[in-house]
Structure formats: C-alpha cells, structure tokens
Amino acid sequence: MANQQSTSGNPSVDYEYRRKKNAQEMKHHVVSFALMIFLTLVAFVAVYADMSKWFIVPFILLLAVVQVILQLYYFMHMSHKGHETPQMFLFSGCLVAFLTILTFSTIIWW
C-alpha cells in the first residue's frame, strides 16, 4: 500500500488516502529514528563497558552500517518508487569503494 496511488477523482477520498499514507510514513520515520538512537546507545555502552578493542571496533562499524542503511531507506526515501536509478548508482559506488579498500588492504597486509 505504501507505493500505490489513489486515482478515484474524488478529492475527499484522495485526501483520506494521502492522510493515511503520510501517517504510515511518519510512523516508519519515528520507529527508524528510535532504532537509530537505540543503536547509538548500544555503541556507547559497548565502549563504556571497556570490552576488548578487537570486539568494539568491528561492532561499532557494523552498527554504523546498519544506521546508514536505515537512513538511506527511510530518511532519503529510497523505499519509494522511482528511486531505482539512484539506488543502483549508490550501491554500485559502495561496491567499488568496498572493493578498493579491500584491494589496498590486501596489498598492504600481505
């Protein structure tokens, strides 16, 4: 229902449809924001707990990746129709960046 459009021609029906769609969109934003705040607090607790550096660094990087995905998907509206081309370029750029970092890390470490 998130990507459907009402084309009834009746302004009151269209208004109700937009209201429901906007309410659902706002609910997704609030839940996503709360989840990102929770993930940030988990990262702070992990550092405060004085765990091993070998655990904390990858754990925080994983939490950061999850937050970036949530921000792209909900706050940058990548879940909506019509954003397939920007998604393709964004994810292609991420793949190239990951492969470049992996390549240079491999060359330096071995």
Coordinates of N, CA and C in Angstrom, one line a residue:
M1 N 0.8 -1.2 0.0 CA 0.0 0.0 0.0 C 0.9 1.3 0.0
A2 N 2.1 1.1 0.4 CA 3.0 2.3 0.5 C 3.3 2.9 -0.8
N3 N 3.2 2.2 -1.9 CA 3.6 2.7 -3.2 C 2.4 2.8 -4.2
Q4 N 1.2 2.6 -3.7 CA 0.0 2.8 -4.5 C -0.5 4.2 -4.5
Q5 N -1.1 4.6 -5.6 CA -1.7 5.9 -5.7 C -3.2 5.8 -5.9
S6 N -3.9 6.7 -5.2 CA -5.4 6.7 -5.4 C -5.7 7.6 -6.6
T7 N -6.4 7.1 -7.5 CA -6.8 7.9 -8.7 C -8.4 7.9 -8.8
S8 N -9.0 8.1 -7.7 CA -10.5 7.9 -7.8 C -11.2 9.2 -8.4
G9 N -10.5 10.3 -8.4 CA -11.1 11.5 -8.9 C -11.9 12.2 -7.8
N10 N -12.2 11.6 -6.7 CA -12.9 12.2 -5.6 C -11.9 12.8 -4.6
P11 N -12.0 14.2 -4.5 CA -11.0 14.8 -3.6 C -11.0 14.4 -2.2
S12 N -12.2 14.1 -1.7 CA -12.2 13.6 -0.2 C -11.6 12.3 -0.1
V13 N -11.8 11.4 -1.0 CA -11.1 10.1 -1.0 C -9.6 10.2 -1.1
D14 N -9.2 11.0 -2.1 CA -7.8 11.2 -2.3 C -7.1 11.9 -1.0
Y15 N -7.8 12.8 -0.4 CA -7.3 13.4 0.9 C -7.1 12.3 2.0
E16 N -8.1 11.5 2.1 CA -8.0 10.4 3.1 C -6.9 9.5 2.8
Y17 N -6.7 9.1 1.6 CA -5.6 8.3 1.2 C -4.3 8.9 1.5
R18 N -4.1 10.2 1.2 CA -2.9 10.9 1.5 C -2.6 11.0 3.0
R19 N -3.7 11.2 3.7 CA -3.5 11.3 5.2 C -3.1 9.9 5.8
K20 N -3.7 8.8 5.3 CA -3.2 7.5 5.8 C -1.8 7.2 5.4
K21 N -1.5 7.5 4.1 CA -0.1 7.3 3.6 C 0.9 8.1 4.4
N22 N 0.6 9.4 4.7 CA 1.5 10.2 5.4 C 1.6 9.8 6.9
A23 N 0.5 9.3 7.5 CA 0.6 8.8 8.8 C 1.5 7.5 8.9
Q24 N 1.3 6.7 7.9 CA 2.2 5.4 7.9 C 3.6 5.8 7.6
E25 N 3.9 6.8 6.8 CA 5.3 7.2 6.5 C 5.9 7.8 7.8
M26 N 5.1 8.6 8.5 CA 5.6 9.2 9.7 C 5.9 8.1 10.8
K27 N 5.1 7.1 10.9 CA 5.3 6.0 11.8 C 6.6 5.3 11.5
H28 N 6.9 5.1 10.2 CA 8.2 4.5 9.8 C 9.3 5.3 10.2
H29 N 9.2 6.7 10.0 CA 10.3 7.6 10.4 C 10.6 7.5 11.9
V30 N 9.5 7.6 12.7 CA 9.7 7.6 14.1 C 10.3 6.3 14.6
V31 N 9.8 5.2 14.1 CA 10.4 3.9 14.5 C 11.9 3.8 14.1
S32 N 12.2 4.2 12.9 CA 13.6 4.2 12.4 C 14.5 5.1 13.3
F33 N 14.0 6.3 13.6 CA 14.7 7.2 14.4 C 15.0 6.6 15.8
A34 N 14.0 6.0 16.4 CA 14.1 5.4 17.7 C 15.1 4.2 17.6
L35 N 15.1 3.5 16.6 CA 16.0 2.3 16.4 C 17.5 2.9 16.3
M36 N 17.6 4.0 15.6 CA 19.0 4.6 15.4 C 19.5 5.1 16.7
I37 N 18.6 5.7 17.5 CA 19.1 6.2 18.8 C 19.5 5.0 19.7
F38 N 18.7 3.9 19.7 CA 19.0 2.7 20.4 C 20.4 2.2 20.0
L39 N 20.6 2.1 18.7 CA 21.9 1.6 18.2 C 23.1 2.5 18.7
T40 N 22.8 3.7 18.7 CA 23.9 4.7 19.2 C 24.1 4.4 20.7
L41 N 23.1 4.2 21.4 CA 23.3 4.0 22.9 C 24.0 2.6 23.1
V42 N 23.7 1.6 22.3 CA 24.4 0.3 22.4 C 25.9 0.5 22.1
A43 N 26.2 1.3 21.1 CA 27.6 1.6 20.8 C 28.3 2.3 22.0
F44 N 27.6 3.3 22.6 CA 28.2 3.9 23.8 C 28.4 3.0 25.0
V45 N 27.4 2.1 25.2 CA 27.5 1.1 26.3 C 28.7 0.1 26.0
A46 N 28.8 -0.3 24.8 CA 29.9 -1.2 24.4 C 31.3 -0.6 24.7
V47 N 31.4 0.7 24.4 CA 32.7 1.4 24.7 C 32.8 1.6 26.2
Y48 N 31.8 2.0 26.9 CA 31.8 2.2 28.3 C 32.1 0.9 29.1
A49 N 31.7 -0.2 28.6 CA 31.9 -1.5 29.3 C 33.3 -1.9 29.3
D50 N 34.1 -1.2 28.6 CA 35.6 -1.5 28.5 C 35.9 -2.9 28.0
M51 N 35.2 -3.2 26.9 CA 35.4 -4.5 26.2 C 36.7 -4.5 25.4
S52 N 37.0 -5.6 24.8 CA 38.2 -5.7 24.0 C 38.1 -4.8 22.8
K53 N 39.2 -4.2 22.5 CA 39.3 -3.3 21.3 C 39.0 -4.1 20.0
W54 N 39.3 -5.4 20.0 CA 39.1 -6.2 18.8 C 37.6 -6.5 18.6
F55 N 36.8 -6.4 19.7 CA 35.4 -6.6 19.5 C 34.7 -5.3 19.3
I56 N 35.1 -4.2 19.9 CA 34.4 -2.9 19.9 C 34.4 -2.3 18.5
V57 N 35.6 -2.3 17.9 CA 35.8 -1.6 16.6 C 34.9 -2.2 15.5
P58 N 34.9 -3.5 15.3 CA 34.0 -4.1 14.3 C 32.6 -4.0 14.6
F59 N 32.3 -4.1 15.9 CA 30.9 -3.9 16.4 C 30.3 -2.6 16.1
I60 N 31.1 -1.5 16.4 CA 30.7 -0.2 16.1 C 30.6 0.1 14.6
L61 N 31.5 -0.5 13.8 CA 31.4 -0.3 12.4 C 30.1 -1.0 11.8
L62 N 29.8 -2.2 12.4 CA 28.6 -2.9 12.0 C 27.3 -2.0 12.3
L63 N 27.3 -1.5 13.5 CA 26.2 -0.6 13.9 C 26.1 0.6 13.0
A64 N 27.2 1.2 12.6 CA 27.3 2.3 11.7 C 26.7 2.0 10.3
V65 N 27.0 0.8 9.8 CA 26.5 0.3 8.5 C 25.0 0.2 8.6
V66 N 24.5 -0.4 9.7 CA 23.0 -0.6 9.9 C 22.4 0.8 9.9
Q67 N 23.0 1.8 10.6 CA 22.4 3.1 10.6 C 22.4 3.8 9.3
V68 N 23.4 3.6 8.5 CA 23.5 4.2 7.2 C 22.4 3.6 6.3
I69 N 22.2 2.3 6.4 CA 21.1 1.7 5.6 C 19.8 2.2 6.0
L70 N 19.5 2.3 7.3 CA 18.2 2.8 7.7 C 18.0 4.2 7.3
Q71 N 19.0 5.0 7.3 CA 18.9 6.4 6.9 C 18.6 6.5 5.4
L72 N 19.3 5.7 4.6 CA 19.1 5.7 3.2 C 17.7 5.2 2.9
Y73 N 17.2 4.2 3.5 CA 16.0 3.6 3.2 C 14.8 4.4 3.6
Y74 N 14.8 5.0 4.8 CA 13.7 5.7 5.3 C 13.8 7.2 5.1
F75 N 14.9 7.8 5.6 CA 15.0 9.3 5.6 C 15.3 9.8 4.2
M76 N 16.0 9.1 3.4 CA 16.3 9.5 2.0 C 15.3 9.0 1.0
H77 N 14.3 8.3 1.5 CA 13.1 7.9 0.7 C 13.5 6.9 -0.4
M78 N 14.5 6.0 -0.1 CA 14.9 5.0 -1.1 C 13.9 3.9 -1.2
S79 N 12.9 3.9 -0.3 CA 11.9 2.8 -0.4 C 10.8 3.2 -1.3
H80 N 10.8 4.4 -1.8 CA 9.7 4.8 -2.7 C 10.0 4.4 -4.2
K81 N 8.9 4.4 -5.0 CA 9.0 4.1 -6.4 C 9.7 5.2 -7.1
G82 N 10.4 4.9 -8.1 CA 11.1 5.9 -8.9 C 12.5 6.2 -8.5
H83 N 13.0 5.5 -7.5 CA 14.4 5.8 -7.0 C 15.3 4.6 -7.3
E84 N 14.9 3.8 -8.3 CA 15.7 2.7 -8.7 C 17.1 3.1 -9.2
T85 N 17.1 4.1 -10.1 CA 18.4 4.5 -10.7 C 19.3 5.1 -9.7
P86 N 18.9 6.0 -8.8 CA 19.8 6.5 -7.7 C 20.3 5.3 -6.8
Q87 N 19.4 4.4 -6.5 CA 19.8 3.2 -5.7 C 20.9 2.4 -6.4
M88 N 20.8 2.2 -7.7 CA 21.8 1.5 -8.5 C 23.1 2.2 -8.4
F89 N 23.1 3.5 -8.6 CA 24.4 4.2 -8.6 C 25.0 4.3 -7.2
L90 N 24.2 4.4 -6.2 CA 24.6 4.5 -4.8 C 25.3 3.2 -4.4
F91 N 24.6 2.1 -4.7 CA 25.1 0.8 -4.3 C 26.3 0.3 -5.1
S92 N 26.3 0.8 -6.4 CA 27.5 0.5 -7.2 C 28.7 1.2 -6.7
G93 N 28.5 2.5 -6.3 CA 29.6 3.2 -5.7 C 30.1 2.6 -4.4
C94 N 29.2 2.1 -3.6 CA 29.5 1.4 -2.3 C 30.3 0.2 -2.6
L95 N 29.9 -0.6 -3.7 CA 30.6 -1.8 -4.0 C 32.0 -1.5 -4.5
V96 N 32.2 -0.4 -5.3 CA 33.5 -0.1 -5.8 C 34.4 0.4 -4.7
A97 N 33.8 1.2 -3.8 CA 34.6 1.7 -2.6 C 35.0 0.5 -1.7
F98 N 34.1 -0.5 -1.5 CA 34.5 -1.6 -0.7 C 35.6 -2.4 -1.4
L99 N 35.5 -2.7 -2.7 CA 36.5 -3.4 -3.4 C 37.8 -2.7 -3.4
T100 N 37.8 -1.4 -3.5 CA 39.0 -0.6 -3.5 C 39.7 -0.7 -2.1
I101 N 39.0 -0.6 -1.1 CA 39.5 -0.7 0.3 C 40.0 -2.1 0.5
L102 N 39.3 -3.1 0.1 CA 39.7 -4.5 0.3 C 41.0 -4.8 -0.5
T103 N 41.1 -4.2 -1.7 CA 42.3 -4.4 -2.6 C 43.5 -3.8 -1.9
F104 N 43.4 -2.5 -1.5 CA 44.6 -1.9 -0.9 C 44.9 -2.5 0.4
S105 N 43.9 -2.9 1.2 CA 44.2 -3.6 2.5 C 45.0 -4.9 2.2
T106 N 44.5 -5.6 1.2 CA 45.2 -6.9 0.9 C 46.6 -6.7 0.4
I107 N 46.8 -5.6 -0.4 CA 48.2 -5.3 -0.9 C 49.1 -5.0 0.3
I108 N 48.6 -4.2 1.2 CA 49.4 -3.7 2.3 C 49.7 -4.8 3.3
W109 N 48.7 -5.7 3.7 CA 48.9 -6.7 4.7 C 49.6 -7.9 4.3
W110 N 49.6 -8.2 3.0 CA 50.2 -9.5 2.5 C 51.4 -9.1 1.6

